[in-house]
C-alpha positions as a LaTeX table, in Angstrom:
\begin{tabular}{lrrr}
\hline
Residue & $x$ (\AA) & $y$ (\AA) & $z$ (\AA) \\
\hline
Met1 & 96.90 & 106.40 & 125.65 \\
Lys2 & 100.53 & 105.64 & 126.49 \\
Ala3 & 103.51 & 104.86 & 124.27 \\
Leu4 & 106.52 & 102.77 & 125.27 \\
Ile5 & 109.44 & 105.02 & 124.43 \\
Ala6 & 113.16 & 105.37 & 125.07 \\
Gly7 & 113.06 & 109.16 & 124.96 \\
Trp8 & 113.15 & 112.09 & 122.57 \\
Arg9 & 115.40 & 114.84 & 121.29 \\
Asp10 & 114.02 & 118.36 & 120.97 \\
Leu11 & 116.20 & 119.21 & 117.98 \\
Ser12 & 117.81 & 116.79 & 115.53 \\
Thr13 & 119.49 & 117.85 & 112.28 \\
Val14 & 120.36 & 114.34 & 111.04 \\
Asp15 & 117.13 & 112.32 & 111.01 \\
Ile16 & 115.44 & 113.93 & 107.97 \\
Ile17 & 117.51 & 115.10 & 105.01 \\
Gly18 & 117.33 & 118.89 & 104.91 \\
Glu19 & 114.87 & 119.29 & 107.79 \\
Pro20 & 115.44 & 119.86 & 111.52 \\
Cys21 & 113.02 & 117.80 & 113.58 \\
Phe22 & 111.86 & 116.66 & 117.00 \\
Thr23 & 112.75 & 112.94 & 117.22 \\
Ala24 & 111.06 & 110.34 & 119.43 \\
Trp25 & 112.24 & 106.74 & 119.87 \\
Phe26 & 109.52 & 104.08 & 120.17 \\
Cys27 & 110.60 & 100.79 & 121.77 \\
Gly28 & 110.36 & 97.24 & 120.45 \\
Cys29 & 111.07 & 95.76 & 117.01 \\
Asn30 & 110.04 & 92.82 & 114.83 \\
Phe31 & 113.57 & 92.46 & 113.37 \\
Arg32 & 116.71 & 91.25 & 115.13 \\
Cys33 & 119.47 & 92.84 & 113.06 \\
Pro34 & 122.78 & 91.55 & 114.48 \\
Trp35 & 124.39 & 94.94 & 113.73 \\
Cys36 & 121.57 & 97.05 & 115.24 \\
Gln37 & 122.80 & 100.34 & 116.66 \\
Asn38 & 119.67 & 100.81 & 118.80 \\
Trp39 & 119.60 & 97.37 & 120.41 \\
Pro40 & 118.64 & 98.54 & 123.93 \\
Ile41 & 115.56 & 100.16 & 122.35 \\
Val42 & 114.74 & 96.96 & 120.45 \\
Glu43 & 114.93 & 94.99 & 123.71 \\
Cys44 & 112.92 & 97.66 & 125.56 \\
Arg45 & 115.70 & 98.28 & 128.05 \\
Asp46 & 115.52 & 101.66 & 129.78 \\
Cys47 & 112.14 & 102.29 & 128.17 \\
Arg48 & 109.15 & 103.81 & 129.89 \\
Glu49 & 105.47 & 104.34 & 129.26 \\
Val50 & 104.63 & 107.98 & 128.61 \\
Glu51 & 101.29 & 109.59 & 127.85 \\
Val52 & 101.04 & 110.40 & 124.16 \\
Ser53 & 99.59 & 113.79 & 125.03 \\
Tyr54 & 102.77 & 114.62 & 126.97 \\
Ile55 & 105.04 & 113.64 & 124.05 \\
Ala56 & 102.90 & 115.76 & 121.71 \\
Glu57 & 103.11 & 118.69 & 124.12 \\
Lys58 & 106.91 & 118.42 & 124.21 \\
Ala59 & 107.07 & 118.23 & 120.41 \\
Leu60 & 104.84 & 121.25 & 119.92 \\
Lys61 & 107.05 & 123.29 & 122.24 \\
Ser62 & 109.84 & 122.76 & 119.68 \\
Lys63 & 107.84 & 124.36 & 116.86 \\
Met64 & 109.94 & 127.51 & 116.92 \\
Leu65 & 112.93 & 125.38 & 115.89 \\
Val66 & 111.47 & 122.50 & 113.85 \\
Asp67 & 108.64 & 121.77 & 111.42 \\
Phe68 & 108.62 & 117.97 & 111.81 \\
Ile69 & 108.20 & 115.29 & 114.43 \\
His70 & 110.16 & 112.18 & 113.39 \\
Val71 & 109.29 & 108.87 & 115.06 \\
Thr72 & 111.90 & 106.13 & 114.91 \\
Gly73 & 112.85 & 103.11 & 116.99 \\
Gly74 & 112.94 & 100.21 & 117.26 \\
Glu75 & 109.97 & 99.83 & 114.97 \\
Pro76 & 107.24 & 102.42 & 115.63 \\
Thr77 & 104.53 & 100.61 & 113.62 \\
Leu78 & 104.29 & 98.00 & 116.40 \\
Gln79 & 102.55 & 100.70 & 118.47 \\
Tyr80 & 100.02 & 101.82 & 115.87 \\
Glu81 & 97.39 & 103.25 & 118.23 \\
Ala82 & 99.87 & 105.41 & 120.15 \\
Leu83 & 101.63 & 106.45 & 116.94 \\
Ser84 & 98.37 & 107.44 & 115.27 \\
Glu85 & 97.26 & 109.51 & 118.25 \\
Leu86 & 100.65 & 111.24 & 118.45 \\
Tyr87 & 100.53 & 112.20 & 114.79 \\
Gln88 & 96.95 & 113.45 & 115.09 \\
Arg89 & 97.82 & 115.63 & 118.07 \\
Val90 & 100.91 & 117.24 & 116.55 \\
Lys91 & 99.22 & 117.82 & 113.18 \\
Glu92 & 96.40 & 119.61 & 114.97 \\
Gly93 & 99.12 & 121.80 & 116.46 \\
Gly94 & 100.57 & 122.61 & 113.04 \\
Met95 & 103.54 & 120.22 & 112.85 \\
Lys96 & 104.46 & 117.90 & 110.00 \\
Thr97 & 105.03 & 114.20 & 110.59 \\
Ser98 & 107.70 & 111.67 & 109.64 \\
Leu99 & 107.93 & 107.91 & 110.19 \\
Asp100 & 111.07 & 105.76 & 110.13 \\
Thr101 & 110.14 & 102.13 & 109.45 \\
Asn102 & 111.60 & 98.80 & 108.34 \\
Gly103 & 108.57 & 98.37 & 106.10 \\
Ala104 & 107.46 & 94.98 & 107.43 \\
Lys105 & 103.97 & 96.23 & 108.33 \\
Pro106 & 102.63 & 97.84 & 105.12 \\
Glu107 & 99.06 & 97.67 & 106.40 \\
Val108 & 100.04 & 100.05 & 109.21 \\
Val109 & 101.95 & 102.34 & 106.86 \\
Glu110 & 98.85 & 102.52 & 104.65 \\
Arg111 & 96.59 & 103.35 & 107.59 \\
Leu112 & 98.97 & 106.13 & 108.63 \\
Val113 & 99.19 & 107.71 & 105.16 \\
Pro114 & 96.55 & 110.40 & 105.87 \\
Leu115 & 98.63 & 111.51 & 108.87 \\
Leu116 & 102.08 & 111.35 & 107.23 \\
Asp117 & 104.13 & 114.00 & 105.46 \\
His118 & 107.41 & 112.08 & 105.18 \\
Leu119 & 108.47 & 108.43 & 105.21 \\
Ala120 & 111.95 & 106.99 & 105.82 \\
Leu121 & 112.19 & 103.34 & 104.74 \\
Asp122 & 115.12 & 100.99 & 105.25 \\
Ile123 & 116.10 & 98.61 & 102.43 \\
Lys124 & 118.42 & 96.28 & 104.29 \\
Ala125 & 119.49 & 94.01 & 101.39 \\
Pro126 & 118.67 & 93.22 & 97.74 \\
Leu127 & 114.94 & 92.63 & 97.41 \\
Thr128 & 115.37 & 89.44 & 95.37 \\
Asn129 & 117.76 & 87.79 & 97.83 \\
Val130 & 115.74 & 86.36 & 100.73 \\
Glu131 & 118.80 & 84.70 & 102.27 \\
Lys132 & 120.72 & 87.97 & 102.36 \\
Tyr133 & 117.70 & 89.85 & 103.71 \\
Ala134 & 117.28 & 87.24 & 106.45 \\
Gln135 & 120.96 & 87.59 & 107.37 \\
Ala136 & 120.66 & 91.37 & 107.51 \\
Ile137 & 117.59 & 91.37 & 109.76 \\
Gly138 & 118.68 & 88.49 & 111.98 \\
Leu139 & 115.73 & 86.18 & 111.32 \\
Pro140 & 115.61 & 82.59 & 109.97 \\
Val141 & 115.20 & 82.33 & 106.20 \\
Glu142 & 112.13 & 80.12 & 106.68 \\
Leu143 & 110.44 & 82.79 & 108.81 \\
Val144 & 111.25 & 85.54 & 106.33 \\
Glu145 & 109.82 & 83.42 & 103.49 \\
Arg146 & 106.73 & 82.28 & 105.40 \\
Asn147 & 105.82 & 85.80 & 106.48 \\
His148 & 106.62 & 87.31 & 103.05 \\
Ile149 & 108.73 & 89.96 & 104.76 \\
Val150 & 110.56 & 91.14 & 101.64 \\
Asp151 & 107.27 & 91.45 & 99.74 \\
Lys152 & 105.90 & 93.52 & 102.62 \\
Val153 & 108.90 & 95.85 & 102.48 \\
Lys154 & 108.28 & 96.31 & 98.74 \\
Lys155 & 104.62 & 97.02 & 99.44 \\
Ser156 & 105.51 & 99.70 & 102.00 \\
Leu157 & 107.83 & 101.28 & 99.44 \\
Glu158 & 105.06 & 101.29 & 96.82 \\
Ile159 & 102.59 & 102.84 & 99.29 \\
Gly160 & 105.03 & 105.61 & 100.14 \\
Leu161 & 105.80 & 106.35 & 96.51 \\
Lys162 & 102.12 & 106.45 & 95.59 \\
His163 & 100.71 & 108.50 & 98.44 \\
Leu164 & 103.42 & 110.70 & 99.97 \\
Ser165 & 105.24 & 113.75 & 98.62 \\
Lys166 & 108.63 & 112.66 & 99.98 \\
Ile167 & 110.13 & 109.26 & 100.82 \\
Glu168 & 113.68 & 108.79 & 102.03 \\
Ile169 & 114.92 & 105.35 & 100.96 \\
Arg170 & 117.83 & 104.28 & 103.14 \\
Phe171 & 120.42 & 101.65 & 102.28 \\
Pro172 & 122.63 & 100.58 & 105.21 \\
Val173 & 126.14 & 99.51 & 104.26 \\
Val174 & 127.40 & 97.12 & 106.94 \\
Pro175 & 130.77 & 95.31 & 106.82 \\
Lys176 & 130.46 & 91.50 & 106.83 \\
Ile177 & 126.89 & 91.75 & 105.46 \\
His178 & 126.84 & 94.07 & 102.46 \\
Ser179 & 129.30 & 93.93 & 99.61 \\
Glu180 & 129.48 & 96.78 & 97.14 \\
Ser181 & 127.59 & 94.58 & 94.66 \\
Asp182 & 124.84 & 93.88 & 97.21 \\
Val183 & 124.20 & 97.58 & 97.71 \\
Ile184 & 124.26 & 98.35 & 93.98 \\
Glu185 & 121.84 & 95.48 & 93.37 \\
Ala186 & 119.46 & 96.87 & 96.01 \\
Leu187 & 119.75 & 100.38 & 94.56 \\
Leu188 & 118.98 & 99.11 & 91.04 \\
Gln189 & 115.96 & 97.14 & 92.24 \\
Val190 & 114.52 & 100.09 & 94.12 \\
Ala191 & 115.17 & 102.34 & 91.12 \\
Glu192 & 113.00 & 100.00 & 89.00 \\
Ile193 & 110.16 & 100.35 & 91.52 \\
Val194 & 110.53 & 104.14 & 91.56 \\
Asp195 & 110.52 & 104.13 & 87.74 \\
Ser196 & 107.35 & 102.03 & 87.64 \\
Ala197 & 105.67 & 104.45 & 90.04 \\
Lys198 & 106.92 & 107.46 & 88.05 \\
Ala199 & 107.96 & 108.90 & 91.40 \\
Trp200 & 111.50 & 110.21 & 90.98 \\
Ser201 & 110.44 & 113.63 & 92.26 \\
Lys202 & 109.50 & 112.00 & 95.58 \\
Ala203 & 112.38 & 109.57 & 96.13 \\
Val204 & 115.55 & 110.43 & 98.05 \\
Phe205 & 118.28 & 107.76 & 98.04 \\
Val206 & 120.51 & 107.62 & 101.13 \\
Leu207 & 123.53 & 105.41 & 101.85 \\
Gln208 & 123.93 & 104.87 & 105.59 \\
Gln209 & 127.26 & 104.41 & 107.34 \\
Tyr210 & 127.50 & 101.62 & 109.89 \\
Val211 & 128.85 & 102.86 & 113.22 \\
Pro212 & 129.74 & 100.17 & 115.81 \\
Ser213 & 129.07 & 100.51 & 119.52 \\
Glu214 & 129.21 & 98.41 & 122.68 \\
Thr215 & 125.45 & 97.86 & 122.56 \\
Val216 & 125.43 & 96.14 & 119.12 \\
Pro217 & 124.00 & 92.64 & 119.82 \\
Ser218 & 126.51 & 90.53 & 117.88 \\
Val219 & 130.16 & 90.57 & 118.89 \\
Leu220 & 131.00 & 90.02 & 115.21 \\
Phe221 & 129.83 & 93.56 & 114.47 \\
Arg222 & 130.59 & 95.24 & 117.78 \\
Asn223 & 134.28 & 95.58 & 116.98 \\
Glu224 & 134.00 & 96.15 & 113.24 \\
Pro225 & 135.31 & 99.48 & 111.95 \\
Met226 & 132.69 & 101.93 & 110.77 \\
Thr227 & 131.95 & 101.86 & 107.07 \\
Asp228 & 134.63 & 103.74 & 105.14 \\
Pro229 & 133.11 & 106.97 & 103.73 \\
Glu230 & 135.20 & 106.45 & 100.58 \\
Leu231 & 133.36 & 103.16 & 99.95 \\
Leu232 & 130.05 & 104.97 & 100.32 \\
Arg233 & 131.17 & 107.62 & 97.83 \\
Lys234 & 132.33 & 104.92 & 95.41 \\
Ile235 & 128.93 & 103.21 & 95.60 \\
Ala236 & 127.15 & 106.53 & 95.15 \\
His237 & 129.13 & 107.42 & 92.02 \\
Arg238 & 128.58 & 103.95 & 90.58 \\
Ala239 & 124.84 & 104.17 & 91.23 \\
Leu240 & 124.70 & 107.57 & 89.51 \\
Arg241 & 126.43 & 106.08 & 86.46 \\
Glu242 & 124.22 & 102.99 & 86.28 \\
Ile243 & 120.80 & 104.49 & 87.07 \\
Asp244 & 119.77 & 106.98 & 84.38 \\
Ser245 & 117.01 & 108.70 & 86.35 \\
Leu246 & 119.01 & 109.00 & 89.57 \\
Asn247 & 120.49 & 112.51 & 89.82 \\
Lys248 & 121.77 & 112.56 & 93.39 \\
Val249 & 122.62 & 110.26 & 96.29 \\
Tyr250 & 123.02 & 111.30 & 99.90 \\
Ile251 & 125.56 & 109.77 & 102.26 \\
Arg252 & 124.78 & 109.86 & 105.97 \\
Thr253 & 127.82 & 109.36 & 108.22 \\
Ile254 & 128.46 & 109.96 & 111.89 \\
Glu255 & 129.94 & 113.34 & 110.96 \\
Arg256 & 127.55 & 114.76 & 108.39 \\
Val257 & 125.17 & 114.32 & 105.48 \\
Glu258 & 126.88 & 114.63 & 102.10 \\
Lys259 & 125.15 & 115.06 & 98.74 \\
Ile260 & 126.73 & 113.56 & 95.63 \\
Glu261 & 125.25 & 114.69 & 92.33 \\
Lys262 & 125.44 & 113.42 & 88.78 \\
Phe263 & 127.76 & 115.53 & 86.64 \\
\hline
\end{tabular}
């Protein structure tokens, strides 16, 4: 079995909050976010087919430094068979597993649950605003509605909260797409879902800084400044005030991961 990948990093300290990991990038994606920072991976440029057994072997050689393998993309759930085999192989070797997903394939997330230790899920816009979600993921509103994409993202979130011991819920903050109110609305909606699942011990809320690059697909975002860390801190403090059960919010920037706690 082969996987189409862009590569891997033997040691990453930024992909899982509080855990060093081996990170692999799977190619291809079912979203077309105009601000995507991994666009060459989405378009499968500079990607290659690699035997899953070889990737697993490389990951297991990192066990002295890391406990986890983290698979990101692109969207890894598009390569379910290869992903499943990779997780099986590394778990047999004693590693823990993590998946980074956009949540649009909850049926795959559910099938992977027995093999997963950690889930990172992107919430790209308020879950009640289909138009805003469509803008954020670069797809026509009609397609997003017809394929029930936002409902599928919610379903993936519910699966993670029900079955896994840790789920990192990530909220990108992108200039020209997300206002402060948009992000707060998304945070409040996710908090309601976490409340309903009685899963606050599992949920980690993360605000993600947007960092532009020359490979971002839309010129509108290519030259935008990165998200101001002070805006992220402002949103975090507001969320902590407005969500009773939320005790901490993480901010992930290009420089570091910062934890902001409720006083």
